[in-house]
Short mmCIF file of C-alpha atoms in Angstrom, two decimals:
data_model
loop_
_atom_site.label_atom_id
_atom_site.label_comp_id
_atom_site.label_asym_id
_atom_site.label_seq_id
_atom_site.Cartn_x
_atom_site.Cartn_y
_atom_site.Cartn_z
CA MET E 790 38.88 -6.26 60.59
CA LYS E 791 37.54 -9.00 62.77
CA LYS E 792 36.83 -12.44 61.29
CA ASN E 793 35.04 -15.50 62.56
CA GLU E 794 35.71 -18.97 61.24
CA TRP E 795 33.27 -21.85 60.97
CA VAL E 796 34.17 -25.36 59.91
CA TRP E 797 31.35 -27.76 59.15
CA CYS E 798 30.43 -30.31 56.54
CA GLY E 799 28.32 -33.41 56.35
CA VAL E 800 28.22 -36.79 54.69
CA SER E 801 24.78 -38.28 55.10
CA SER E 802 25.22 -41.53 53.19
CA HIS E 803 27.21 -43.50 55.78
CA PRO E 804 29.27 -42.72 58.91
CA LEU E 805 32.31 -44.50 57.43
CA LEU E 806 32.48 -41.91 54.67
CA GLU E 807 33.10 -39.06 57.08
CA SER E 808 36.84 -39.43 56.60
CA ASN E 809 36.35 -38.33 52.98
CA CYS E 810 34.73 -35.08 54.02
CA VAL E 811 37.21 -32.21 53.82
CA PRO E 812 36.04 -29.29 56.01
CA LEU E 813 36.10 -25.77 54.67
CA VAL E 814 37.38 -22.82 56.66
CA LEU E 815 34.66 -20.23 56.49
CA GLU E 816 35.69 -16.62 56.83
CA VAL E 817 33.02 -14.11 57.74
CA GLU E 818 33.74 -10.46 57.13
CA GLU E 819 32.07 -8.64 60.02
CA ASP E 820 33.32 -5.12 59.45
CA LYS E 821 31.34 -3.97 56.40
CA GLY E 822 33.16 -0.67 56.42
CA ASN E 823 36.49 -2.38 55.75
CA SER E 824 38.18 0.52 57.56
CA GLY E 825 41.31 -1.52 58.21
CA GLY E 826 42.17 -1.56 54.53
CA ASN E 827 42.03 -5.36 54.24
CA LYS E 828 40.72 -6.83 51.02
CA VAL E 829 37.05 -7.81 51.18
CA LYS E 830 36.60 -11.46 50.28
CA GLY E 831 34.51 -11.99 47.17
CA TRP E 832 32.60 -15.00 45.89
CA SER E 833 34.62 -18.22 45.78
CA HIS E 834 33.98 -21.10 43.41
CA PRO E 835 33.40 -24.62 44.77
CA VAL E 836 36.06 -27.30 44.73
CA ASP E 837 36.24 -29.66 41.75
CA GLY E 838 33.24 -31.93 41.41
CA TRP E 839 31.05 -29.89 43.75
CA LEU E 840 28.23 -27.42 43.25
CA LYS E 841 27.71 -24.26 45.27
CA CYS E 842 24.30 -22.94 46.23
CA ASN E 843 24.37 -19.36 47.43
CA ILE E 844 21.30 -18.40 49.45
CA ALA E 845 20.29 -14.84 50.31
CA LEU E 846 17.48 -13.16 52.20
CA VAL E 847 16.69 -9.45 52.32
CA TRP E 848 14.22 -8.48 55.06
CA SER E 849 11.83 -5.53 55.28
CA THR E 850 11.14 -4.87 58.97
CA ARG E 851 8.42 -2.35 58.18
CA ASN E 852 6.44 -4.62 55.86
CA LYS E 853 7.38 -7.96 57.46
CA ILE E 854 8.31 -9.30 54.04
CA GLY E 855 11.41 -11.16 52.99
CA GLY E 856 12.91 -11.50 49.54
CA GLY E 857 14.74 -14.76 49.05
CA ALA E 858 16.96 -16.15 46.31
CA TRP E 859 19.28 -19.04 45.64
CA VAL E 860 21.79 -19.56 42.84
CA VAL E 861 23.57 -22.81 41.96
CA ARG E 862 26.97 -22.64 40.26
CA ASN E 863 29.37 -25.39 39.23
CA ASP E 864 33.11 -25.63 39.88
CA GLU E 865 33.76 -23.44 36.83
CA GLY E 866 31.64 -20.67 38.30
CA LYS E 867 28.89 -21.10 35.73
CA VAL E 868 25.33 -20.44 36.94
CA LEU E 869 23.22 -23.54 36.32
CA VAL E 870 19.93 -22.44 37.82
CA HIS E 871 18.50 -19.75 40.11
CA SER E 872 15.26 -18.97 41.88
CA ARG E 873 13.50 -16.12 43.65
CA LYS E 874 10.68 -16.10 46.21
CA VAL E 875 8.80 -13.70 48.47
CA PHE E 876 8.33 -14.72 52.13
CA CYS E 877 5.36 -13.41 54.12
CA GLY E 878 4.01 -14.26 57.55
CA SER E 879 7.31 -14.21 59.44
CA ASN E 880 7.74 -12.20 62.64
CA ASN E 881 11.41 -11.45 62.13
CA LYS E 882 14.38 -11.95 59.83
CA LYS E 883 15.58 -15.12 61.55
CA GLU E 884 12.24 -16.84 60.97
CA ALA E 885 12.27 -15.72 57.34
CA MET E 886 15.84 -16.97 56.91
CA LEU E 887 14.84 -20.39 58.23
CA MET E 888 11.99 -20.50 55.69
CA CYS E 889 14.39 -19.40 52.97
CA LEU E 890 16.95 -22.10 53.82
CA ILE E 891 14.31 -24.84 53.89
CA TRP E 892 12.92 -23.60 50.56
CA ALA E 893 16.38 -23.78 48.98
CA LEU E 894 17.03 -27.27 50.35
CA GLU E 895 13.64 -28.52 49.14
CA SER E 896 14.24 -27.01 45.71
CA LEU E 897 17.62 -28.68 45.22
CA LEU E 898 16.28 -32.00 46.43
CA SER E 899 13.51 -31.77 43.83
CA LEU E 900 16.17 -31.03 41.19
CA LYS E 901 18.08 -34.13 42.36
CA MET E 902 21.30 -32.21 42.96
CA ASP E 903 24.02 -33.42 45.32
CA LYS E 904 27.58 -32.68 46.47
CA ILE E 905 26.53 -29.16 47.32
CA ILE E 906 28.07 -26.35 49.35
CA PHE E 907 25.26 -24.28 50.88
CA ALA E 908 26.48 -20.74 51.49
CA ALA E 909 24.50 -18.03 53.27
CA GLU E 910 24.76 -15.24 55.82
CA ALA E 911 23.16 -17.47 58.45
CA HIS E 912 25.67 -17.38 61.30
CA ASP E 913 23.35 -18.53 64.09
CA ILE E 914 21.52 -21.28 62.21
CA PHE E 915 24.61 -22.77 60.57
CA GLY E 916 26.50 -22.46 63.84
CA ALA E 917 23.76 -24.36 65.65
CA ILE E 918 23.92 -27.18 63.10
CA GLY E 919 27.66 -27.53 63.68
CA ARG E 920 27.49 -27.12 67.46
CA PRO E 921 23.90 -27.71 68.62
CA LYS E 922 24.77 -27.76 72.33
CA ALA E 923 26.17 -24.24 72.05
CA TRP E 924 22.90 -22.94 70.56
CA PRO E 925 20.07 -24.52 72.61
CA SER E 926 17.61 -21.79 71.61
CA LEU E 927 17.81 -22.98 67.99
CA THR E 928 17.16 -26.67 68.64
CA GLN E 929 13.90 -26.74 66.67
CA GLN E 930 15.47 -24.95 63.71
CA VAL E 931 18.36 -27.43 63.69
CA VAL E 932 15.94 -30.36 63.67
CA GLU E 933 14.04 -28.91 60.71
CA ILE E 934 17.16 -28.16 58.67
CA ASN E 935 18.74 -31.54 59.42
CA GLN E 936 15.63 -33.34 58.16
CA PHE E 937 16.45 -31.96 54.72
CA LEU E 938 20.25 -32.14 54.91
CA ASP E 939 20.03 -35.84 55.75
CA LYS E 940 18.49 -36.43 52.32
CA PHE E 941 21.65 -35.23 50.57
CA LYS E 942 24.56 -37.63 50.17
CA ASP E 943 27.28 -34.98 50.51
CA TRP E 944 26.89 -31.43 51.74
CA ARG E 945 28.84 -28.58 53.30
CA LEU E 946 27.79 -25.36 54.98
CA GLU E 947 29.53 -22.06 54.45
CA VAL E 948 28.81 -18.80 56.26
CA GLU E 949 29.31 -15.94 53.83
CA SER E 950 28.85 -12.20 54.04
CA VAL E 951 26.82 -10.19 51.54
CA ASN E 952 30.12 -9.12 49.96
CA SER E 953 30.80 -12.75 49.10
CA ASN E 954 27.26 -13.31 47.87
CA ARG E 955 26.51 -10.16 45.88
CA GLY E 956 24.75 -11.60 42.83
CA THR E 957 22.33 -13.73 44.83
CA SER E 958 21.72 -10.88 47.29
CA LEU E 959 20.74 -8.54 44.45
CA ILE E 960 18.14 -11.03 43.22
CA ALA E 961 16.69 -11.25 46.74
CA LYS E 962 16.80 -7.47 47.14
CA SER E 963 14.75 -6.99 43.96
CA VAL E 964 11.72 -8.42 45.79
CA ILE E 965 11.83 -5.61 48.35
CA SER E 966 13.25 -2.71 46.35
CA ASP E 967 11.47 -3.33 43.03
CA GLY E 968 8.33 -5.12 44.20
CA ARG E 969 9.11 -8.25 42.21
CA PHE E 970 6.72 -10.59 44.01
CA HIS E 971 6.55 -13.21 41.26
CA ASP E 972 8.18 -16.46 42.41
CA TYR E 973 10.08 -18.36 39.74
CA ILE E 974 12.90 -20.75 38.93
CA ALA E 975 15.00 -20.46 35.76
CA SER E 976 18.18 -21.78 34.20
CA GLY E 977 21.28 -19.60 34.10
CA HIS E 978 21.40 -16.22 35.79
CA PRO E 979 19.10 -13.19 35.32
CA SER E 980 20.09 -11.26 32.20
CA TRP E 981 20.03 -7.97 34.09
CA LEU E 982 22.78 -9.29 36.40
CA HIS E 983 25.01 -10.82 33.73
CA ARG E 984 27.94 -8.50 34.46
CA VAL E 985 27.75 -9.12 38.22
CA PHE E 986 27.84 -12.90 37.93
CA GLU E 987 30.52 -12.84 35.25
CA ASP E 988 32.70 -10.56 37.38
CA GLU E 989 32.24 -12.88 40.38
CA ARG E 990 33.19 -15.90 38.30
CA LEU E 991 36.33 -14.31 36.88
CA ALA E 992 37.41 -12.87 40.23
CA SER E 993 37.06 -16.25 41.96
CA PHE E 994 39.73 -17.74 39.70
CA ALA E 995 42.00 -14.73 40.03
CA GLN E 996 42.24 -15.01 43.83
#
C-alpha cells in the first residue's frame, strides 16, 4: 500500500507563536482495496485541548450536485456539532470541494471555535496551502481558503481518506443517495449514525 504524507499547521495570531505549533504527520491511504493486507487507518481523535472538524464531500457527476458535511469532535471523541449542505452550480468535484471547505470554515468561525484540526480528503487544495509554489494552478483557491484560516488563532490541516472519515462521509452521501436536500446544523451526531460515530470514537483510543 502506498502512502503520502503531508505536514502542515498554522498559527495565525502571531509569527512568534509558530514555535508552539506541532506539525502532524498526515497519512493518506491511496489503495482503497487494501490488497497488501495492511491495516486501514481509521478516524483519529485530536490531541488534548484541540477540536477536530472532519469535512466530507460526495459528488454526483451526472447531476452536478455535491453533498457536503462537517462534524466537530473534541479530544475525547465526542461529537459536539455537525452540519449538512447540498452544493449546486459547480462544474466539477474540485470546485464543489472548495465551496464545501469554505462553508465549513465560515460555520466554525460563526460558532467561535478555535484550536481546530481540519481534516478532509482534499489532497490538492491542502497541499497547495502548505506549498503554494508547487501548485500554481490553485493560487486563487489558496487565497480564498487563507482568508478564512487567518481568522483562526490556531489551526492544522489533515488530509484523510474516506476510511478515516466514515461518519462524516455517510452524512454527505445521504444528500446524493437519499435525496436529503435540507441543509441544517445540529448538536451531537445524527441518531441514525450513532453506532458509526461511537465505533470511531472507541477505535481511536484503542489504536
